[in-house]
Amino acid sequence: MFKYVMLVVLALVCRTGCAQEEVPFKELVFQGASGYRPGENLEYFLFAQGFVQGVSPEEQAAIIADWTGQHPHARLVPVSILGERSPFPIVYAWAVDGDDNLNLLLVRKGVYPALTMLDTPRFAQLVERAKPARYAKLLAEQERQGNPTGIPARRLVPAARYDDFLKKLIAAEAAAQADMNGIWSDRFKPMRDKLGLTPLATLPLME
């Protein structure tokens, strides 16, 4: 019995350790914006919250494949982990190659609103402070359903690095909105109104 318990503990430690490692982005096998590395019980996502897309799944897949082809040395940077002790933890991650960031590109092209790129610790602050935002409440409920262990998500990158990403994220969404790309096009206005979806810059994110 003791040996079995130790094996389970070691497996959990290894799983958590793997989730924190930067790995070559090209090692991941993607289905939409989620992917996995063969041999790991981890699922990686290029967004942390949400389900709204401003392009078709085929267009999104093409954007990811094109970026990956142009950045053969890109790294997958784990940002936060949800369901840390569950059999299949979920890891929100960035795809990064120098100053190029695939997550920011997806927002810039209107594939996703910037809100979906907030990690759980920052998103929890937003939900607390943006109580009227219907879309934020929907995402909060979705996250609770996807975290059966109830263990709070843990951020894996330094605060300074995350805050720098946040500034670039807001700028990327402002550009997407100005150009009316994807989710910010007139075609999606009825859905934005129904969900109460607004740009991240308009929501209270101050500490």
PDB file of C-alpha atoms in Angstrom:
ATOM      1  CA  MET A   1       0.000   0.000   0.000  1.00  0.00           C
ATOM      2  CA  PHE A   2       2.795   2.419   0.940  1.00  0.00           C
ATOM      3  CA  LYS A   3       4.567   1.675  -2.349  1.00  0.00           C
ATOM      4  CA  TYR A   4       1.357   2.411  -4.288  1.00  0.00           C
ATOM      5  CA  VAL A   5       0.853   5.719  -2.467  1.00  0.00           C
ATOM      6  CA  MET A   6       4.449   6.731  -3.157  1.00  0.00           C
ATOM      7  CA  LEU A   7       4.055   5.922  -6.843  1.00  0.00           C
ATOM      8  CA  VAL A   8       0.948   8.103  -7.019  1.00  0.00           C
ATOM      9  CA  VAL A   9       2.750  10.942  -5.234  1.00  0.00           C
ATOM     10  CA  LEU A  10       5.746  10.668  -7.537  1.00  0.00           C
ATOM     11  CA  ALA A  11       3.468  10.662 -10.582  1.00  0.00           C
ATOM     12  CA  LEU A  12       1.755  13.835  -9.378  1.00  0.00           C
ATOM     13  CA  VAL A  13       5.089  15.517  -8.683  1.00  0.00           C
ATOM     14  CA  CYS A  14       6.388  14.555 -12.114  1.00  0.00           C
ATOM     15  CA  ARG A  15       3.186  15.767 -13.762  1.00  0.00           C
ATOM     16  CA  THR A  16       3.435  19.125 -12.003  1.00  0.00           C
ATOM     17  CA  GLY A  17       7.126  19.405 -12.840  1.00  0.00           C
ATOM     18  CA  CYS A  18       6.489  18.681 -16.515  1.00  0.00           C
ATOM     19  CA  ALA A  19       3.792  21.343 -16.582  1.00  0.00           C
ATOM     20  CA  GLN A  20       6.325  23.987 -15.533  1.00  0.00           C
ATOM     21  CA  GLU A  21       8.934  23.172 -18.182  1.00  0.00           C
ATOM     22  CA  GLU A  22       9.383  25.200 -21.356  1.00  0.00           C
ATOM     23  CA  VAL A  23       9.446  22.839 -24.327  1.00  0.00           C
ATOM     24  CA  PRO A  24       9.769  23.213 -28.118  1.00  0.00           C
ATOM     25  CA  PHE A  25       6.387  24.342 -29.390  1.00  0.00           C
ATOM     26  CA  LYS A  26       6.637  22.116 -32.458  1.00  0.00           C
ATOM     27  CA  GLU A  27       6.535  19.032 -30.171  1.00  0.00           C
ATOM     28  CA  LEU A  28       2.857  19.627 -29.477  1.00  0.00           C
ATOM     29  CA  VAL A  29       0.045  18.022 -31.421  1.00  0.00           C
ATOM     30  CA  PHE A  30      -2.784  20.528 -31.803  1.00  0.00           C
ATOM     31  CA  GLN A  31      -6.524  20.221 -32.193  1.00  0.00           C
ATOM     32  CA  GLY A  32      -7.780  23.776 -32.484  1.00  0.00           C
ATOM     33  CA  ALA A  33      -6.155  25.874 -29.764  1.00  0.00           C
ATOM     34  CA  SER A  34      -5.516  22.909 -27.453  1.00  0.00           C
ATOM     35  CA  GLY A  35      -2.659  20.476 -27.733  1.00  0.00           C
ATOM     36  CA  TYR A  36      -0.731  17.732 -26.034  1.00  0.00           C
ATOM     37  CA  ARG A  37       2.703  16.208 -26.006  1.00  0.00           C
ATOM     38  CA  PRO A  38       2.763  12.474 -26.709  1.00  0.00           C
ATOM     39  CA  GLY A  39       3.380  10.564 -23.478  1.00  0.00           C
ATOM     40  CA  GLU A  40       2.091  13.298 -21.147  1.00  0.00           C
ATOM     41  CA  ASN A  41      -1.230  13.470 -19.298  1.00  0.00           C
ATOM     42  CA  LEU A  42      -1.390  17.230 -19.681  1.00  0.00           C
ATOM     43  CA  GLU A  43      -3.568  19.307 -21.960  1.00  0.00           C
ATOM     44  CA  TYR A  44      -2.183  22.648 -23.102  1.00  0.00           C
ATOM     45  CA  PHE A  45      -4.341  25.569 -24.173  1.00  0.00           C
ATOM     46  CA  LEU A  46      -3.408  28.785 -25.968  1.00  0.00           C
ATOM     47  CA  PHE A  47      -6.238  30.517 -24.116  1.00  0.00           C
ATOM     48  CA  ALA A  48      -7.156  30.368 -20.448  1.00  0.00           C
ATOM     49  CA  GLN A  49     -10.863  31.158 -20.516  1.00  0.00           C
ATOM     50  CA  GLY A  50     -13.774  30.985 -22.860  1.00  0.00           C
ATOM     51  CA  PHE A  51     -15.275  29.562 -25.970  1.00  0.00           C
ATOM     52  CA  VAL A  52     -15.983  32.508 -28.289  1.00  0.00           C
ATOM     53  CA  GLN A  53     -14.096  32.515 -31.602  1.00  0.00           C
ATOM     54  CA  GLY A  54     -14.062  35.173 -34.288  1.00  0.00           C
ATOM     55  CA  VAL A  55     -12.930  32.828 -37.076  1.00  0.00           C
ATOM     56  CA  SER A  56     -13.737  29.300 -38.174  1.00  0.00           C
ATOM     57  CA  PRO A  57     -11.841  26.345 -36.673  1.00  0.00           C
ATOM     58  CA  GLU A  58     -10.144  25.867 -40.036  1.00  0.00           C
ATOM     59  CA  GLU A  59      -8.938  29.470 -40.116  1.00  0.00           C
ATOM     60  CA  GLN A  60      -7.658  29.198 -36.562  1.00  0.00           C
ATOM     61  CA  ALA A  61      -5.797  25.980 -37.370  1.00  0.00           C
ATOM     62  CA  ALA A  62      -4.243  27.664 -40.413  1.00  0.00           C
ATOM     63  CA  ILE A  63      -3.057  30.639 -38.331  1.00  0.00           C
ATOM     64  CA  ILE A  64      -1.459  28.338 -35.751  1.00  0.00           C
ATOM     65  CA  ALA A  65       0.150  26.125 -38.401  1.00  0.00           C
ATOM     66  CA  ASP A  66       1.462  29.132 -40.346  1.00  0.00           C
ATOM     67  CA  TRP A  67       2.949  30.722 -37.214  1.00  0.00           C
ATOM     68  CA  THR A  68       4.533  27.425 -36.166  1.00  0.00           C
ATOM     69  CA  GLY A  69       6.104  27.014 -39.600  1.00  0.00           C
ATOM     70  CA  GLN A  70       7.561  30.514 -39.466  1.00  0.00           C
ATOM     71  CA  HIS A  71       8.889  30.014 -35.928  1.00  0.00           C
ATOM     72  CA  PRO A  72      10.590  26.587 -35.842  1.00  0.00           C
ATOM     73  CA  HIS A  73      12.461  27.489 -32.646  1.00  0.00           C
ATOM     74  CA  ALA A  74       9.427  28.713 -30.697  1.00  0.00           C
ATOM     75  CA  ARG A  75       9.011  27.587 -27.105  1.00  0.00           C
ATOM     76  CA  LEU A  76       5.888  26.647 -25.190  1.00  0.00           C
ATOM     77  CA  VAL A  77       5.850  28.672 -21.962  1.00  0.00           C
ATOM     78  CA  PRO A  78       3.490  27.289 -19.271  1.00  0.00           C
ATOM     79  CA  VAL A  79       1.667  30.205 -17.634  1.00  0.00           C
ATOM     80  CA  SER A  80      -0.733  28.604 -15.169  1.00  0.00           C
ATOM     81  CA  ILE A  81      -2.031  25.165 -14.243  1.00  0.00           C
ATOM     82  CA  LEU A  82      -5.608  24.215 -13.349  1.00  0.00           C
ATOM     83  CA  GLY A  83      -6.658  20.960 -11.689  1.00  0.00           C
ATOM     84  CA  GLU A  84      -3.127  20.356 -10.468  1.00  0.00           C
ATOM     85  CA  ARG A  85      -3.870  17.041  -8.710  1.00  0.00           C
ATOM     86  CA  SER A  86      -6.412  15.748 -11.178  1.00  0.00           C
ATOM     87  CA  PRO A  87      -5.605  12.926 -13.633  1.00  0.00           C
ATOM     88  CA  PHE A  88      -5.569  15.407 -16.530  1.00  0.00           C
ATOM     89  CA  PRO A  89      -4.400  18.881 -15.488  1.00  0.00           C
ATOM     90  CA  ILE A  90      -4.971  21.782 -17.856  1.00  0.00           C
ATOM     91  CA  VAL A  91      -2.078  24.129 -18.596  1.00  0.00           C
ATOM     92  CA  TYR A  92      -2.536  27.583 -20.085  1.00  0.00           C
ATOM     93  CA  ALA A  93       0.560  28.396 -22.110  1.00  0.00           C
ATOM     94  CA  TRP A  94       2.110  30.955 -24.442  1.00  0.00           C
ATOM     95  CA  ALA A  95       3.846  30.120 -27.711  1.00  0.00           C
ATOM     96  CA  VAL A  96       6.878  32.407 -27.831  1.00  0.00           C
ATOM     97  CA  ASP A  97       9.772  33.019 -30.196  1.00  0.00           C
ATOM     98  CA  GLY A  98      11.770  36.041 -29.064  1.00  0.00           C
ATOM     99  CA  ASP A  99       9.384  38.998 -29.165  1.00  0.00           C
ATOM    100  CA  ASP A 100       6.808  37.100 -31.235  1.00  0.00           C
ATOM    101  CA  ASN A 101       3.896  35.607 -29.334  1.00  0.00           C
ATOM    102  CA  LEU A 102       1.241  33.420 -30.973  1.00  0.00           C
ATOM    103  CA  ASN A 103      -1.334  34.184 -28.259  1.00  0.00           C
ATOM    104  CA  LEU A 104      -1.066  37.902 -28.973  1.00  0.00           C
ATOM    105  CA  LEU A 105      -1.377  37.223 -32.695  1.00  0.00           C
ATOM    106  CA  LEU A 106      -4.613  35.295 -32.127  1.00  0.00           C
ATOM    107  CA  VAL A 107      -6.006  38.308 -30.282  1.00  0.00           C
ATOM    108  CA  ARG A 108      -4.656  40.743 -32.876  1.00  0.00           C
ATOM    109  CA  LYS A 109      -6.452  38.816 -35.632  1.00  0.00           C
ATOM    110  CA  GLY A 110      -9.682  38.758 -33.640  1.00  0.00           C
ATOM    111  CA  VAL A 111      -9.661  34.991 -33.188  1.00  0.00           C
ATOM    112  CA  TYR A 112     -10.240  35.475 -29.448  1.00  0.00           C
ATOM    113  CA  PRO A 113     -11.052  38.457 -27.246  1.00  0.00           C
ATOM    114  CA  ALA A 114      -8.246  39.423 -24.868  1.00  0.00           C
ATOM    115  CA  LEU A 115     -10.359  38.357 -21.895  1.00  0.00           C
ATOM    116  CA  THR A 116      -9.797  34.711 -22.803  1.00  0.00           C
ATOM    117  CA  MET A 117      -6.035  35.147 -22.362  1.00  0.00           C
ATOM    118  CA  LEU A 118      -6.196  36.105 -18.679  1.00  0.00           C
ATOM    119  CA  ASP A 119      -4.844  33.424 -16.397  1.00  0.00           C
ATOM    120  CA  THR A 120      -7.048  32.307 -13.504  1.00  0.00           C
ATOM    121  CA  PRO A 121      -5.500  34.447 -10.728  1.00  0.00           C
ATOM    122  CA  ARG A 122      -5.997  37.632 -12.758  1.00  0.00           C
ATOM    123  CA  PHE A 123      -9.379  36.484 -14.041  1.00  0.00           C
ATOM    124  CA  ALA A 124     -10.585  35.924 -10.469  1.00  0.00           C
ATOM    125  CA  GLN A 125      -9.774  39.569  -9.698  1.00  0.00           C
ATOM    126  CA  LEU A 126     -11.717  40.650 -12.763  1.00  0.00           C
ATOM    127  CA  VAL A 127     -14.820  38.630 -11.888  1.00  0.00           C
ATOM    128  CA  GLU A 128     -14.792  40.108  -8.401  1.00  0.00           C
ATOM    129  CA  ARG A 129     -14.540  43.668  -9.689  1.00  0.00           C
ATOM    130  CA  ALA A 130     -16.607  43.410 -12.869  1.00  0.00           C
ATOM    131  CA  LYS A 131     -19.773  41.922 -11.412  1.00  0.00           C
ATOM    132  CA  PRO A 132     -22.061  43.276 -14.172  1.00  0.00           C
ATOM    133  CA  ALA A 133     -20.008  41.655 -16.953  1.00  0.00           C
ATOM    134  CA  ARG A 134     -22.178  38.721 -18.092  1.00  0.00           C
ATOM    135  CA  TYR A 135     -19.436  37.189 -20.180  1.00  0.00           C
ATOM    136  CA  ALA A 136     -17.030  37.160 -17.224  1.00  0.00           C
ATOM    137  CA  LYS A 137     -19.620  35.327 -15.127  1.00  0.00           C
ATOM    138  CA  LEU A 138     -20.162  32.754 -17.861  1.00  0.00           C
ATOM    139  CA  LEU A 139     -16.432  32.085 -18.043  1.00  0.00           C
ATOM    140  CA  ALA A 140     -16.173  31.797 -14.254  1.00  0.00           C
ATOM    141  CA  GLU A 141     -18.879  29.123 -14.198  1.00  0.00           C
ATOM    142  CA  GLN A 142     -17.222  27.292 -17.076  1.00  0.00           C
ATOM    143  CA  GLU A 143     -13.934  27.235 -15.194  1.00  0.00           C
ATOM    144  CA  ARG A 144     -15.557  25.853 -12.039  1.00  0.00           C
ATOM    145  CA  GLN A 145     -17.053  23.007 -14.051  1.00  0.00           C
ATOM    146  CA  GLY A 146     -13.668  22.272 -15.598  1.00  0.00           C
ATOM    147  CA  ASN A 147     -11.874  22.080 -12.245  1.00  0.00           C
ATOM    148  CA  PRO A 148     -13.412  19.153 -10.340  1.00  0.00           C
ATOM    149  CA  THR A 149     -10.626  19.159  -7.720  1.00  0.00           C
ATOM    150  CA  GLY A 150     -11.469  22.699  -6.659  1.00  0.00           C
ATOM    151  CA  ILE A 151      -7.755  23.413  -6.245  1.00  0.00           C
ATOM    152  CA  PRO A 152      -7.016  27.036  -7.197  1.00  0.00           C
ATOM    153  CA  ALA A 153      -5.024  27.522 -10.363  1.00  0.00           C
ATOM    154  CA  ARG A 154      -1.376  28.369  -9.856  1.00  0.00           C
ATOM    155  CA  ARG A 155       0.605  30.867 -11.923  1.00  0.00           C
ATOM    156  CA  LEU A 156       3.894  29.514 -13.244  1.00  0.00           C
ATOM    157  CA  VAL A 157       5.542  32.652 -14.621  1.00  0.00           C
ATOM    158  CA  PRO A 158       6.952  35.636 -12.678  1.00  0.00           C
ATOM    159  CA  ALA A 159       4.526  38.493 -12.035  1.00  0.00           C
ATOM    160  CA  ALA A 160       6.680  40.978 -13.979  1.00  0.00           C
ATOM    161  CA  ARG A 161       6.623  38.796 -17.086  1.00  0.00           C
ATOM    162  CA  TYR A 162       2.880  38.324 -16.833  1.00  0.00           C
ATOM    163  CA  ASP A 163       2.240  42.049 -16.364  1.00  0.00           C
ATOM    164  CA  ASP A 164       4.333  42.802 -19.457  1.00  0.00           C
ATOM    165  CA  PHE A 165       2.207  40.326 -21.424  1.00  0.00           C
ATOM    166  CA  LEU A 166      -0.952  41.982 -20.109  1.00  0.00           C
ATOM    167  CA  LYS A 167       0.087  45.380 -21.498  1.00  0.00           C
ATOM    168  CA  LYS A 168       0.801  43.851 -24.909  1.00  0.00           C
ATOM    169  CA  LEU A 169      -2.478  41.929 -24.745  1.00  0.00           C
ATOM    170  CA  ILE A 170      -4.521  45.097 -24.283  1.00  0.00           C
ATOM    171  CA  ALA A 171      -2.662  46.744 -27.183  1.00  0.00           C
ATOM    172  CA  ALA A 172      -3.272  43.707 -29.433  1.00  0.00           C
ATOM    173  CA  GLU A 173      -6.992  43.806 -28.744  1.00  0.00           C
ATOM    174  CA  ALA A 174      -7.158  47.565 -29.344  1.00  0.00           C
ATOM    175  CA  ALA A 175      -5.593  46.982 -32.783  1.00  0.00           C
ATOM    176  CA  ALA A 176      -8.043  44.151 -33.544  1.00  0.00           C
ATOM    177  CA  GLN A 177     -10.971  46.327 -32.545  1.00  0.00           C
ATOM    178  CA  ALA A 178      -9.726  49.272 -34.620  1.00  0.00           C
ATOM    179  CA  ASP A 179      -9.419  47.040 -37.694  1.00  0.00           C
ATOM    180  CA  MET A 180     -12.708  45.251 -36.882  1.00  0.00           C
ATOM    181  CA  ASN A 181     -11.012  41.872 -37.082  1.00  0.00           C
ATOM    182  CA  GLY A 182     -12.794  38.629 -36.251  1.00  0.00           C
ATOM    183  CA  ILE A 183     -14.752  38.870 -33.032  1.00  0.00           C
ATOM    184  CA  TRP A 184     -14.745  42.684 -33.325  1.00  0.00           C
ATOM    185  CA  SER A 185     -16.340  42.754 -36.762  1.00  0.00           C
ATOM    186  CA  ASP A 186     -19.943  43.878 -37.309  1.00  0.00           C
ATOM    187  CA  ARG A 187     -20.905  40.260 -37.944  1.00  0.00           C
ATOM    188  CA  PHE A 188     -20.274  39.424 -34.288  1.00  0.00           C
ATOM    189  CA  LYS A 189     -21.902  42.531 -32.781  1.00  0.00           C
ATOM    190  CA  PRO A 190     -25.191  40.776 -31.874  1.00  0.00           C
ATOM    191  CA  MET A 191     -23.252  38.056 -30.059  1.00  0.00           C
ATOM    192  CA  ARG A 192     -21.030  40.614 -28.275  1.00  0.00           C
ATOM    193  CA  ASP A 193     -24.109  42.480 -27.113  1.00  0.00           C
ATOM    194  CA  LYS A 194     -25.813  39.303 -25.942  1.00  0.00           C
ATOM    195  CA  LEU A 195     -22.773  38.170 -23.940  1.00  0.00           C
ATOM    196  CA  GLY A 196     -21.841  41.614 -22.691  1.00  0.00           C
ATOM    197  CA  LEU A 197     -18.415  41.214 -24.258  1.00  0.00           C
ATOM    198  CA  THR A 198     -16.330  44.384 -24.067  1.00  0.00           C
ATOM    199  CA  PRO A 199     -12.614  45.082 -24.638  1.00  0.00           C
ATOM    200  CA  LEU A 200     -10.327  44.172 -21.782  1.00  0.00           C
ATOM    201  CA  ALA A 201      -9.138  47.788 -21.482  1.00  0.00           C
ATOM    202  CA  THR A 202     -12.638  48.819 -20.376  1.00  0.00           C
ATOM    203  CA  LEU A 203     -12.741  46.381 -17.446  1.00  0.00           C
ATOM    204  CA  PRO A 204     -11.315  47.001 -13.937  1.00  0.00           C
ATOM    205  CA  LEU A 205      -7.967  45.236 -13.690  1.00  0.00           C
ATOM    206  CA  MET A 206      -6.122  47.521 -11.290  1.00  0.00           C
ATOM    207  CA  GLU A 207      -4.697  45.945  -8.155  1.00  0.00           C
TER     208      GLU A 207
END
